[in-house]
Amino acid sequence: MTAWGLLVEAVNDTSPLLLRGVHPSGEDMAGPWFEVLIRLQRSPGNRLPMSTLAREVSLSSGGFTKLADRLVAKGYVVRVSCDHDRRVVYAELTPEGRALAEEARARHVRLLREHVLAPLGEDGVRDLARHARVLRDSARAHQP
């Protein structure tokens, strides 16, 4: 229990540090905004189905719709209908969204180096990633 509690505390205490000043304006970026931008940036065509994004950033469909509405209003994302399945709607980065995601990612990498790599070292980060994969894969194997 202690080890798990320490892991949860470490993630909760470190996560805000990793979003501090990530927005190009120098402001902090809300976690879901950052997650959506980065997931879209890393996806083929900079797009994913909205239902997939909602699940991956752990938001309800209603909560994600509100977030998507804000990203669309800011000009960072557009909604695109699927050509072969009318039930599927994609969220896709605009050129402005790609630029924001790239700048935010670069700032985030600097913060990761400062708040994760520096305290843990390269071997510690590799061990952390290995353990995280094991836990993730085990949890996914037990999901319905």
PDB file of N, CA and C in Angstrom, residues 55-104:
ATOM      1  N   ARG A  55     -12.029   8.742 -24.473  1.00  0.00           N
ATOM      2  CA  ARG A  55     -11.625   7.592 -23.658  1.00  0.00           C
ATOM      3  C   ARG A  55     -10.162   7.715 -23.236  1.00  0.00           C
ATOM      4  N   GLU A  56      -9.288   8.119 -24.164  1.00  0.00           N
ATOM      5  CA  GLU A  56      -7.856   8.182 -23.866  1.00  0.00           C
ATOM      6  C   GLU A  56      -7.497   9.276 -22.868  1.00  0.00           C
ATOM      7  N   VAL A  57      -8.289  10.344 -22.801  1.00  0.00           N
ATOM      8  CA  VAL A  57      -8.000  11.408 -21.835  1.00  0.00           C
ATOM      9  C   VAL A  57      -8.919  11.317 -20.619  1.00  0.00           C
ATOM     10  N   SER A  58      -9.635  10.189 -20.519  1.00  0.00           N
ATOM     11  CA  SER A  58     -10.476   9.877 -19.354  1.00  0.00           C
ATOM     12  C   SER A  58     -11.542  10.921 -19.086  1.00  0.00           C
ATOM     13  N   LEU A  59     -12.230  11.333 -20.148  1.00  0.00           N
ATOM     14  CA  LEU A  59     -13.358  12.252 -20.001  1.00  0.00           C
ATOM     15  C   LEU A  59     -14.624  11.570 -20.482  1.00  0.00           C
ATOM     16  N   SER A  60     -15.752  11.951 -19.879  1.00  0.00           N
ATOM     17  CA  SER A  60     -17.035  11.472 -20.388  1.00  0.00           C
ATOM     18  C   SER A  60     -17.243  12.064 -21.775  1.00  0.00           C
ATOM     19  N   SER A  61     -18.163  11.508 -22.539  1.00  0.00           N
ATOM     20  CA  SER A  61     -18.403  12.059 -23.878  1.00  0.00           C
ATOM     21  C   SER A  61     -18.888  13.503 -23.775  1.00  0.00           C
ATOM     22  N   GLY A  62     -19.718  13.799 -22.769  1.00  0.00           N
ATOM     23  CA  GLY A  62     -20.190  15.173 -22.575  1.00  0.00           C
ATOM     24  C   GLY A  62     -19.066  16.113 -22.182  1.00  0.00           C
ATOM     25  N   GLY A  63     -18.196  15.660 -21.273  1.00  0.00           N
ATOM     26  CA  GLY A  63     -17.058  16.482 -20.867  1.00  0.00           C
ATOM     27  C   GLY A  63     -16.099  16.716 -22.012  1.00  0.00           C
ATOM     28  N   PHE A  64     -15.895  15.669 -22.820  1.00  0.00           N
ATOM     29  CA  PHE A  64     -15.002  15.846 -23.953  1.00  0.00           C
ATOM     30  C   PHE A  64     -15.616  16.758 -25.006  1.00  0.00           C
ATOM     31  N   THR A  65     -16.930  16.673 -25.208  1.00  0.00           N
ATOM     32  CA  THR A  65     -17.590  17.555 -26.179  1.00  0.00           C
ATOM     33  C   THR A  65     -17.381  19.009 -25.793  1.00  0.00           C
ATOM     34  N   LYS A  66     -17.484  19.325 -24.507  1.00  0.00           N
ATOM     35  CA  LYS A  66     -17.253  20.700 -24.047  1.00  0.00           C
ATOM     36  C   LYS A  66     -15.808  21.126 -24.300  1.00  0.00           C
ATOM     37  N   LEU A  67     -14.864  20.239 -24.021  1.00  0.00           N
ATOM     38  CA  LEU A  67     -13.462  20.544 -24.276  1.00  0.00           C
ATOM     39  C   LEU A  67     -13.234  20.737 -25.768  1.00  0.00           C
ATOM     40  N   ALA A  68     -13.795  19.844 -26.583  1.00  0.00           N
ATOM     41  CA  ALA A  68     -13.646  19.970 -28.040  1.00  0.00           C
ATOM     42  C   ALA A  68     -14.247  21.284 -28.532  1.00  0.00           C
ATOM     43  N   ASP A  69     -15.396  21.675 -27.982  1.00  0.00           N
ATOM     44  CA  ASP A  69     -16.011  22.956 -28.361  1.00  0.00           C
ATOM     45  C   ASP A  69     -15.061  24.117 -28.098  1.00  0.00           C
ATOM     46  N   ARG A  70     -14.363  24.092 -26.961  1.00  0.00           N
ATOM     47  CA  ARG A  70     -13.414  25.163 -26.631  1.00  0.00           C
ATOM     48  C   ARG A  70     -12.212  25.147 -27.572  1.00  0.00           C
ATOM     49  N   LEU A  71     -11.707  23.947 -27.892  1.00  0.00           N
ATOM     50  CA  LEU A  71     -10.580  23.837 -28.819  1.00  0.00           C
ATOM     51  C   LEU A  71     -10.967  24.298 -30.227  1.00  0.00           C
ATOM     52  N   VAL A  72     -12.189  23.994 -30.638  1.00  0.00           N
ATOM     53  CA  VAL A  72     -12.691  24.454 -31.943  1.00  0.00           C
ATOM     54  C   VAL A  72     -12.832  25.970 -31.928  1.00  0.00           C
ATOM     55  N   ALA A  73     -13.413  26.517 -30.857  1.00  0.00           N
ATOM     56  CA  ALA A  73     -13.607  27.971 -30.763  1.00  0.00           C
ATOM     57  C   ALA A  73     -12.280  28.726 -30.810  1.00  0.00           C
ATOM     58  N   LYS A  74     -11.218  28.126 -30.262  1.00  0.00           N
ATOM     59  CA  LYS A  74      -9.890  28.760 -30.276  1.00  0.00           C
ATOM     60  C   LYS A  74      -9.188  28.585 -31.626  1.00  0.00           C
ATOM     61  N   GLY A  75      -9.754  27.728 -32.493  1.00  0.00           N
ATOM     62  CA  GLY A  75      -9.155  27.510 -33.801  1.00  0.00           C
ATOM     63  C   GLY A  75      -8.059  26.466 -33.832  1.00  0.00           C
ATOM     64  N   TYR A  76      -7.972  25.623 -32.785  1.00  0.00           N
ATOM     65  CA  TYR A  76      -6.920  24.617 -32.708  1.00  0.00           C
ATOM     66  C   TYR A  76      -7.344  23.272 -33.293  1.00  0.00           C
ATOM     67  N   VAL A  77      -8.639  23.026 -33.330  1.00  0.00           N
ATOM     68  CA  VAL A  77      -9.182  21.733 -33.765  1.00  0.00           C
ATOM     69  C   VAL A  77     -10.395  21.979 -34.649  1.00  0.00           C
ATOM     70  N   VAL A  78     -10.593  21.101 -35.622  1.00  0.00           N
ATOM     71  CA  VAL A  78     -11.840  21.081 -36.403  1.00  0.00           C
ATOM     72  C   VAL A  78     -12.443  19.689 -36.265  1.00  0.00           C
ATOM     73  N   ARG A  79     -13.751  19.627 -36.402  1.00  0.00           N
ATOM     74  CA  ARG A  79     -14.452  18.338 -36.443  1.00  0.00           C
ATOM     75  C   ARG A  79     -14.591  17.937 -37.911  1.00  0.00           C
ATOM     76  N   VAL A  80     -14.291  16.671 -38.190  1.00  0.00           N
ATOM     77  CA  VAL A  80     -14.350  16.164 -39.557  1.00  0.00           C
ATOM     78  C   VAL A  80     -15.172  14.884 -39.559  1.00  0.00           C
ATOM     79  N   SER A  81     -16.167  14.823 -40.419  1.00  0.00           N
ATOM     80  CA  SER A  81     -16.999  13.622 -40.535  1.00  0.00           C
ATOM     81  C   SER A  81     -16.220  12.510 -41.229  1.00  0.00           C
ATOM     82  N   CYS A  82     -16.496  11.292 -40.823  1.00  0.00           N
ATOM     83  CA  CYS A  82     -15.879  10.119 -41.440  1.00  0.00           C
ATOM     84  C   CYS A  82     -16.582   9.844 -42.762  1.00  0.00           C
ATOM     85  N   ASP A  83     -15.800   9.566 -43.811  1.00  0.00           N
ATOM     86  CA  ASP A  83     -16.351   9.309 -45.142  1.00  0.00           C
ATOM     87  C   ASP A  83     -17.190   8.035 -45.210  1.00  0.00           C
ATOM     88  N   HIS A  84     -16.819   7.008 -44.457  1.00  0.00           N
ATOM     89  CA  HIS A  84     -17.477   5.721 -44.589  1.00  0.00           C
ATOM     90  C   HIS A  84     -18.351   5.317 -43.401  1.00  0.00           C
ATOM     91  N   ASP A  85     -18.404   6.129 -42.349  1.00  0.00           N
ATOM     92  CA  ASP A  85     -19.253   5.830 -41.198  1.00  0.00           C
ATOM     93  C   ASP A  85     -19.760   7.135 -40.608  1.00  0.00           C
ATOM     94  N   ARG A  86     -21.019   7.445 -40.862  1.00  0.00           N
ATOM     95  CA  ARG A  86     -21.580   8.734 -40.435  1.00  0.00           C
ATOM     96  C   ARG A  86     -21.647   8.887 -38.930  1.00  0.00           C
ATOM     97  N   ARG A  87     -21.512   7.789 -38.195  1.00  0.00           N
ATOM     98  CA  ARG A  87     -21.543   7.874 -36.730  1.00  0.00           C
ATOM     99  C   ARG A  87     -20.231   8.391 -36.158  1.00  0.00           C
ATOM    100  N   VAL A  88     -19.141   8.342 -36.937  1.00  0.00           N
ATOM    101  CA  VAL A  88     -17.811   8.709 -36.462  1.00  0.00           C
ATOM    102  C   VAL A  88     -17.494  10.154 -36.840  1.00  0.00           C
ATOM    103  N   VAL A  89     -17.053  10.897 -35.850  1.00  0.00           N
ATOM    104  CA  VAL A  89     -16.580  12.267 -36.070  1.00  0.00           C
ATOM    105  C   VAL A  89     -15.160  12.340 -35.538  1.00  0.00           C
ATOM    106  N   TYR A  90     -14.277  12.877 -36.352  1.00  0.00           N
ATOM    107  CA  TYR A  90     -12.870  13.027 -35.976  1.00  0.00           C
ATOM    108  C   TYR A  90     -12.623  14.418 -35.416  1.00  0.00           C
ATOM    109  N   ALA A  91     -11.683  14.500 -34.495  1.00  0.00           N
ATOM    110  CA  ALA A  91     -11.090  15.770 -34.091  1.00  0.00           C
ATOM    111  C   ALA A  91      -9.764  15.830 -34.825  1.00  0.00           C
ATOM    112  N   GLU A  92      -9.503  16.933 -35.504  1.00  0.00           N
ATOM    113  CA  GLU A  92      -8.282  17.084 -36.286  1.00  0.00           C
ATOM    114  C   GLU A  92      -7.636  18.425 -35.982  1.00  0.00           C
ATOM    115  N   LEU A  93      -6.319  18.407 -35.789  1.00  0.00           N
ATOM    116  CA  LEU A  93      -5.593  19.648 -35.528  1.00  0.00           C
ATOM    117  C   LEU A  93      -5.608  20.555 -36.759  1.00  0.00           C
ATOM    118  N   THR A  94      -5.794  21.832 -36.515  1.00  0.00           N
ATOM    119  CA  THR A  94      -5.631  22.836 -37.560  1.00  0.00           C
ATOM    120  C   THR A  94      -4.147  23.200 -37.623  1.00  0.00           C
ATOM    121  N   PRO A  95      -3.724  23.975 -38.619  1.00  0.00           N
ATOM    122  CA  PRO A  95      -2.328  24.438 -38.607  1.00  0.00           C
ATOM    123  C   PRO A  95      -1.978  25.181 -37.314  1.00  0.00           C
ATOM    124  N   GLU A  96      -2.919  25.973 -36.796  1.00  0.00           N
ATOM    125  CA  GLU A  96      -2.679  26.683 -35.525  1.00  0.00           C
ATOM    126  C   GLU A  96      -2.549  25.686 -34.379  1.00  0.00           C
ATOM    127  N   GLY A  97      -3.364  24.644 -34.419  1.00  0.00           N
ATOM    128  CA  GLY A  97      -3.300  23.610 -33.391  1.00  0.00           C
ATOM    129  C   GLY A  97      -1.992  22.837 -33.440  1.00  0.00           C
ATOM    130  N   ARG A  98      -1.514  22.560 -34.657  1.00  0.00           N
ATOM    131  CA  ARG A  98      -0.223  21.869 -34.787  1.00  0.00           C
ATOM    132  C   ARG A  98       0.906  22.727 -34.227  1.00  0.00           C
ATOM    133  N   ALA A  99       0.864  24.023 -34.520  1.00  0.00           N
ATOM    134  CA  ALA A  99       1.908  24.922 -34.006  1.00  0.00           C
ATOM    135  C   ALA A  99       1.852  24.984 -32.479  1.00  0.00           C
ATOM    136  N   LEU A 100       0.641  25.087 -31.920  1.00  0.00           N
ATOM    137  CA  LEU A 100       0.497  25.118 -30.463  1.00  0.00           C
ATOM    138  C   LEU A 100       0.992  23.811 -29.851  1.00  0.00           C
ATOM    139  N   ALA A 101       0.613  22.691 -30.450  1.00  0.00           N
ATOM    140  CA  ALA A 101       1.023  21.390 -29.920  1.00  0.00           C
ATOM    141  C   ALA A 101       2.541  21.248 -29.946  1.00  0.00           C
ATOM    142  N   GLU A 102       3.168  21.698 -31.022  1.00  0.00           N
ATOM    143  CA  GLU A 102       4.629  21.580 -31.126  1.00  0.00           C
ATOM    144  C   GLU A 102       5.329  22.434 -30.066  1.00  0.00           C
ATOM    145  N   GLU A 103       4.876  23.657 -29.903  1.00  0.00           N
ATOM    146  CA  GLU A 103       5.484  24.540 -28.891  1.00  0.00           C
ATOM    147  C   GLU A 103       5.243  23.988 -27.483  1.00  0.00           C
ATOM    148  N   ALA A 104       4.021  23.527 -27.217  1.00  0.00           N
ATOM    149  CA  ALA A 104       3.710  22.966 -25.902  1.00  0.00           C
ATOM    150  C   ALA A 104       4.538  21.706 -25.641  1.00  0.00           C
TER     151      ALA A 104
END
